[in-house]
XYZ file of C-alpha atoms in Angstrom:
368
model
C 15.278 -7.915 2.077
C 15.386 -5.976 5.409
C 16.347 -2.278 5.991
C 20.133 -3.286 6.562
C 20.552 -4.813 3.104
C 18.646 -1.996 1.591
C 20.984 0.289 3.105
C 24.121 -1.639 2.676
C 23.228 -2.142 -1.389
C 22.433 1.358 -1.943
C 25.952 2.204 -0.608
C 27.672 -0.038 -2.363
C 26.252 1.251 -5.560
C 27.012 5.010 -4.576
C 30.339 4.242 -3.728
C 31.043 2.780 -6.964
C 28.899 5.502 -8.934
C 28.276 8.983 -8.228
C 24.234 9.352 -7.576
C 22.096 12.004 -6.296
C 21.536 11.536 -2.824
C 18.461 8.686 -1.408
C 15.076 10.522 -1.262
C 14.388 9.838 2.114
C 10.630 9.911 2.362
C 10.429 7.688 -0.600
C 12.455 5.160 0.642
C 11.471 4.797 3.859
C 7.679 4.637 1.981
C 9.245 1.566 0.185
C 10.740 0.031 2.651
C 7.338 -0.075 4.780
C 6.031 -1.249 1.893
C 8.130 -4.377 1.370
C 8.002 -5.323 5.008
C 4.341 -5.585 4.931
C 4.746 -7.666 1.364
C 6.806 -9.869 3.363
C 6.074 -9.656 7.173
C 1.852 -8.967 6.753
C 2.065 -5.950 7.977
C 0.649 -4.803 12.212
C -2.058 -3.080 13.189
C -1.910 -0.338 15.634
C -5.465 -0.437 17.439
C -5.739 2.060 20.398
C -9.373 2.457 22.071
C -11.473 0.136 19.429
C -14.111 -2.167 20.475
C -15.194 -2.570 23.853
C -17.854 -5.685 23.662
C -18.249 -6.835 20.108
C -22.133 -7.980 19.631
C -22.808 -10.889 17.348
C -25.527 -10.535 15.347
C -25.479 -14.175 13.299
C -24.541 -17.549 13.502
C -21.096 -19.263 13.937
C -20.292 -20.693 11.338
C -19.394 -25.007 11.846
C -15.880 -25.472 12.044
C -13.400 -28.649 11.716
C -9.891 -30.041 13.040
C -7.150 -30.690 10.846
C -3.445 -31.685 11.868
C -1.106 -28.769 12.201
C 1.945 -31.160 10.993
C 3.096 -30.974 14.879
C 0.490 -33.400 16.417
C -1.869 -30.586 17.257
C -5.367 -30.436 15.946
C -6.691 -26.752 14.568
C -9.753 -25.909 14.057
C -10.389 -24.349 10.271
C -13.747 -22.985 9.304
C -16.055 -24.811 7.191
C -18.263 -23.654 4.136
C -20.614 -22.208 6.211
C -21.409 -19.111 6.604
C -19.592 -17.546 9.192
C -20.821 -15.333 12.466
C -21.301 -11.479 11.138
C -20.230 -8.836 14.284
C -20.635 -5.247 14.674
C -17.946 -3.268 17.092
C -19.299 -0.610 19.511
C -16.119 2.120 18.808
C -15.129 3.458 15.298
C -12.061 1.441 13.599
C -9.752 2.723 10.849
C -8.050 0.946 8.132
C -6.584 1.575 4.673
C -8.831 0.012 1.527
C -7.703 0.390 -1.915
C -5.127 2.899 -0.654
C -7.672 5.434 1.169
C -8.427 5.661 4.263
C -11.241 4.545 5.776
C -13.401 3.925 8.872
C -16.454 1.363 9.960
C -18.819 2.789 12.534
C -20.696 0.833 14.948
C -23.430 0.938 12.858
C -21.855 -1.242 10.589
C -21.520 2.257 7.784
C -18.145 2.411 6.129
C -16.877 5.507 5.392
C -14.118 6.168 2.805
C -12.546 9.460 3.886
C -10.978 10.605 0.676
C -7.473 10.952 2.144
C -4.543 8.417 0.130
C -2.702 7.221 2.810
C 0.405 4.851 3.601
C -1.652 3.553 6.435
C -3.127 3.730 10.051
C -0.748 4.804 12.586
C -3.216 4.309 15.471
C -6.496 5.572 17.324
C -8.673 6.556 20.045
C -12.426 6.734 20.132
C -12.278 10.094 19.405
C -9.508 10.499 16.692
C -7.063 8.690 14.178
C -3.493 9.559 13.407
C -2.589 8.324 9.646
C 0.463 8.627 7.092
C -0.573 10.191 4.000
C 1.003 9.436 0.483
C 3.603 11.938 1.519
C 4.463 10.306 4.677
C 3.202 13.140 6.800
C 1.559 12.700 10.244
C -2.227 13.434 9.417
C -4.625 13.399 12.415
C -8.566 13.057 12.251
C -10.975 14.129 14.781
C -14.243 12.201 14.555
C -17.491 13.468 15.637
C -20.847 11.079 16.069
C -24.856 11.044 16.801
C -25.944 11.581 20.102
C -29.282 9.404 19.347
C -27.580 6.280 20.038
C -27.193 5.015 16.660
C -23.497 4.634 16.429
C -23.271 6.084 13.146
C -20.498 8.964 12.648
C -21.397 12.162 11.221
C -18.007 13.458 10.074
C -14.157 13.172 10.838
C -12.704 16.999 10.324
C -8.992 17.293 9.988
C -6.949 18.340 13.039
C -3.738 19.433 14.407
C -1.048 17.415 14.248
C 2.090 17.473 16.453
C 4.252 16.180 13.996
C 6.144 19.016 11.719
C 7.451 17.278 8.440
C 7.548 13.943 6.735
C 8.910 11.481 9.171
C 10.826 8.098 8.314
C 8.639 6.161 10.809
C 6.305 6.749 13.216
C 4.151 4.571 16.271
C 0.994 4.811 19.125
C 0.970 3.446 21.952
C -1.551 1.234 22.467
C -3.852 3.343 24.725
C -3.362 6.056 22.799
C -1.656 8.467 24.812
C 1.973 8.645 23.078
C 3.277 9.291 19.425
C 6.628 9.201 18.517
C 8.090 9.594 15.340
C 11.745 9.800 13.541
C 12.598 12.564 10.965
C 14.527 12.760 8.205
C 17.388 14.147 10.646
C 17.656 11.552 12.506
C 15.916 12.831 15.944
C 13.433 10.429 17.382
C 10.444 12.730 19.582
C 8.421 10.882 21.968
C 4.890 13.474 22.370
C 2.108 13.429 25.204
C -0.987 13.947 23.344
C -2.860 13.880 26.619
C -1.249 16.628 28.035
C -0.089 18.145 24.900
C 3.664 18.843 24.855
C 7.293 16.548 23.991
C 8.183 14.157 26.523
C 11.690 13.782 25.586
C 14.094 13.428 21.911
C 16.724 11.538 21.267
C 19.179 11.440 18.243
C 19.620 7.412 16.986
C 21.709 6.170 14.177
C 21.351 5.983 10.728
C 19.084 3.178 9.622
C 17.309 3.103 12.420
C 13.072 2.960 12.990
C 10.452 3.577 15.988
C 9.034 -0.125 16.186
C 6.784 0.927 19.573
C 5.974 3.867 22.027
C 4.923 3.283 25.353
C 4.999 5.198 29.067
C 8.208 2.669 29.720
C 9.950 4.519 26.769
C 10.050 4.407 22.400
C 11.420 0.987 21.110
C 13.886 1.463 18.043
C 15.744 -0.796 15.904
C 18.955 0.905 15.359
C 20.756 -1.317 12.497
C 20.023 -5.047 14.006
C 19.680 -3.972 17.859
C 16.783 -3.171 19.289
C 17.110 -0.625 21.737
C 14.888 1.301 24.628
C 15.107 5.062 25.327
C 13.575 6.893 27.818
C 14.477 10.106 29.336
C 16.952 9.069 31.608
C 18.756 6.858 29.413
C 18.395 3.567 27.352
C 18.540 -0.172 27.582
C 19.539 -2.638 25.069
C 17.121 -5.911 24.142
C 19.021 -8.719 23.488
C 17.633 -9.597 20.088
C 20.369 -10.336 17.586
C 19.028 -13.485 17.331
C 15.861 -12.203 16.196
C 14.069 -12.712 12.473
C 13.042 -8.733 12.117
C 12.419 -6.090 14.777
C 9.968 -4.545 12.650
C 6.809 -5.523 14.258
C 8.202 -5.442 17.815
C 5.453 -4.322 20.086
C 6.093 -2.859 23.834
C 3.788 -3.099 26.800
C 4.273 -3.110 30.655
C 7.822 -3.140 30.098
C 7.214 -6.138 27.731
C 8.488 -6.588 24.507
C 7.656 -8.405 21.547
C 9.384 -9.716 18.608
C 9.962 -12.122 15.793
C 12.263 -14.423 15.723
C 14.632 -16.062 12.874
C 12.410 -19.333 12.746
C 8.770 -18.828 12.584
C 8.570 -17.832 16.670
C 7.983 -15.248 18.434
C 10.057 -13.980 21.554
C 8.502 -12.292 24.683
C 11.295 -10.157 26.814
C 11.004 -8.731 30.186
C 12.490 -5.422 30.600
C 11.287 -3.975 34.458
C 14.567 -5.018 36.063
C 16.474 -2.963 34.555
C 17.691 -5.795 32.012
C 15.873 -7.639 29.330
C 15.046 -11.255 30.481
C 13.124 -13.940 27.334
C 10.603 -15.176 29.153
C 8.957 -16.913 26.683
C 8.940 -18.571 22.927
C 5.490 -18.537 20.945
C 4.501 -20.543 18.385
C 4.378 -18.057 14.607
C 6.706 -15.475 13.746
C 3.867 -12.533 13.036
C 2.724 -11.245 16.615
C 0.922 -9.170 18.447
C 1.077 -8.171 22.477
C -1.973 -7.247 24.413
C -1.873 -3.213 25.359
C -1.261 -4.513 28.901
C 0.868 -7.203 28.145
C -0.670 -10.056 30.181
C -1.699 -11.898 26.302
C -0.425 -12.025 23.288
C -1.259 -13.395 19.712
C 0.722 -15.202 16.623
C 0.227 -16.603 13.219
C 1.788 -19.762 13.211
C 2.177 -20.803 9.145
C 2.795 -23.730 8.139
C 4.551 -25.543 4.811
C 1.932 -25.222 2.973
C 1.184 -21.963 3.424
C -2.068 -22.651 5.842
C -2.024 -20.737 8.979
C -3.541 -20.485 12.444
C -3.811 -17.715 15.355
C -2.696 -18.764 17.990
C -3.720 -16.873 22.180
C -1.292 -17.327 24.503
C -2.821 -16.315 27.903
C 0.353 -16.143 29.914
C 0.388 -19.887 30.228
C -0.473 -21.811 26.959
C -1.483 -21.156 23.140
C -5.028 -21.835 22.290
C -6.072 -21.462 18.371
C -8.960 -19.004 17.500
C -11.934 -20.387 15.630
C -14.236 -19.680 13.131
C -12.051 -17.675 10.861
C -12.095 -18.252 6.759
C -9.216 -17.861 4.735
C -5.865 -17.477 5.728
C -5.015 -14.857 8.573
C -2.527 -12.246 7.699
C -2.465 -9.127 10.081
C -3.485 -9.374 13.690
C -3.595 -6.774 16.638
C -5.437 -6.937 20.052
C -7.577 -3.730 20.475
C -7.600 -1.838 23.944
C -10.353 -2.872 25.414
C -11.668 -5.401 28.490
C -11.884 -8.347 27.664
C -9.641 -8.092 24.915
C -10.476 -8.213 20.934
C -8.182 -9.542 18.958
C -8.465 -7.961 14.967
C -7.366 -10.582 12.179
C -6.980 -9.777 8.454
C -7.103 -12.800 6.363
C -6.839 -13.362 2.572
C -9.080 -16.183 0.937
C -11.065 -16.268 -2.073
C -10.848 -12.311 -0.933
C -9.435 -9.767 2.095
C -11.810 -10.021 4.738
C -11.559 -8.000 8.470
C -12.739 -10.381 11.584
C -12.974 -9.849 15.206
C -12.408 -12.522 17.713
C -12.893 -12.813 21.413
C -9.798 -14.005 23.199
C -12.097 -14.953 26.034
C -14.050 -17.851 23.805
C -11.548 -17.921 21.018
C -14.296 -17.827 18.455
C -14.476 -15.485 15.661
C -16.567 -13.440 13.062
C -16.576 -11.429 10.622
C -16.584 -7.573 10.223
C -19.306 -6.252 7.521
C -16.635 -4.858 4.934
C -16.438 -4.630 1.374
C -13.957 -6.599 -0.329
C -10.816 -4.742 -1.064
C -7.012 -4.287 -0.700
C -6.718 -3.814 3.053
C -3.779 -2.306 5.059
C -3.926 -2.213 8.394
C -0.913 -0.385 9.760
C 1.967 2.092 8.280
């Protein structure tokens, strides 16, 4: 059910009986909640990873038919690569947040949280149970170890619970929507509000970028900035809740297991493209993106699409779930899959190969 149906059934039901008014906070919590049941959720990763180091073998791997005349490569019993990641990453794991340090340590941080709203190498931003804006600083050896030492609690920017809430993918800007209906775009780098903007009800921040913050307001899917907005063409679209924005690029699912790519730096959006799986993700700089691609049967495959053509990733075990390319050169793509168990890989858009992260087995969540 998507946030319009919500909406529209809730007033329905209050126009035909008198009810207290909708907790905000909590529904917007729900509502999250339910798109991630049904979309597998996004991961925001700013600033993770800058050459992942593989420390085992790759596991074999074999081709089976995708049911459109293209072979994929799924990963055998084997036991698959095991890889450690140079910059601190944040996720959500039995509803706490927590953190894996390049020395392969997980941390639970004791904080109950809604998820990850993004990160630097230096700090996370996170929605607690509450759906307040919590932000982490993170502090580390000096010996070369990679192992963090402590993540003390800092100031956050945002005042409030907020109804949603998105980082840009290099980490620079936050913007968030409160429960009045003001959407605030922040500079965390040099510390002070870019610009607001008051949106209609039902709306969400899907993205935040230097082009502008991305909202769905009912079905549309609209770009502000501070001199004014621009409309993507996306009524066609499945959902607008993942959209992702980049280099004037946008993002999004649409209504039959695709994705779209628009084009917004003349002024007007342009589709430039149709990907293969309805779940994506867009590199930080836009010139890559990623999709699950699911078929009847419920099997899946990630496709890279390198500005060009889709090439699957191999390696991975299970079936992927939650993707998002992490900021760094060459690019890491992060995939959550579900098998037996959840498991966390990381896989190198450059060889399309895969392997696994070294974390416990858990309910994951990697985005709000």
């Amino acid at each position: 059910m998507t946030t319009t149906e919500i909406r529209e059934a809730l007033t329905e039901v209050q126009h035909a009986v008198e009810i207290p008014p909708v907790d905000q906070v909590a529904f917007r919590a729900r509502v999250r909640a339910e798109r991630r049941r049904h979309f597998g959720g996004r991961v925001l990763l700013a600033g993770a990873a800058a050459v992942v180091l593989a420390v085992g073998a790759v596991g074999a791997t074999h081709l089976v038919d995708a049911g459109d005349g293209r072979d994929v490569p799924v990963a055998s019993g084997a036991a698959p690569e095991v890889r450690s990641v140079p910059e601190t990453v944040w996720f959500v794991r039995d509803g706490h947040l927590t953190a894996l340090d390049p020395s392969g340590t997980v941390h639970e941080l004791g904080l109950r949280s809604e998820g990850v709203i993004g990160y630097t190498s230096e700090r996370v931003f996170a929605l607690d149970e509450e759906s307040h804006v919590v932000a982490l600083g993170r502090e580390h050896d000096h010996e070369g170890l990679g192992r963090d030492t402590g993540y003390p609690k800092e100031d956050s920017p945002v005042v409030g619970a907020v109804q949603s809430v998105a980082m840009s993918a290099e980490g620079r800007y936050l913007a968030w929507l409160d429960l009045q209906g003001t959407v605030t775009v922040f500079d965390l780098v040099a510390d002070r509000v870019d610009f607001r903007v008051e949106v209609p009800r039902s709306s969400y921040v899907a993205a935040v970028s230097g082009e502008g913050v991305l909202v769905s307001e009912n079905v549309d899917l609209v770009l502000h900035t501070a001199d004014g907005e621009s409309a993507v063409p996306t009524q066609e679209a499945g959902d607008n809740w993942g959209a992702q924005l980049a280099q004037g690029k946008v993002l999004v699912a649409g209504p039959s297991g695709e994705s779209h790519l628009y084009d917004l730096r003349s002024g007007a959006a342009h589709r430039t493209a149709v990907l293969p799986g309805g779940d994506g993700a867009l590199a930080p700089y836009a010139y890559a993106a990623a999709t699950i691609e699911t078929a009847p049967d419920d099997s899946a495959v990630v496709n890279v699409w390198d500005g060009k053509a889709t090439h699957p990733l191999r390696g991975l075990d299970g079936v992927p779930e939650q993707i998002r390319f992490t900021n760094d050169e060459p690019l890491t793509l992060l995939v959550q899959t579900r098998g037996g168990s959840s498991a966390l890989w990381s896989c190198s858009t450059a060889d399309l190969t895969c392997g696994a992260l070294p974390v416990p087995d858990g309910t994951f969540q990697l985005s709000e």
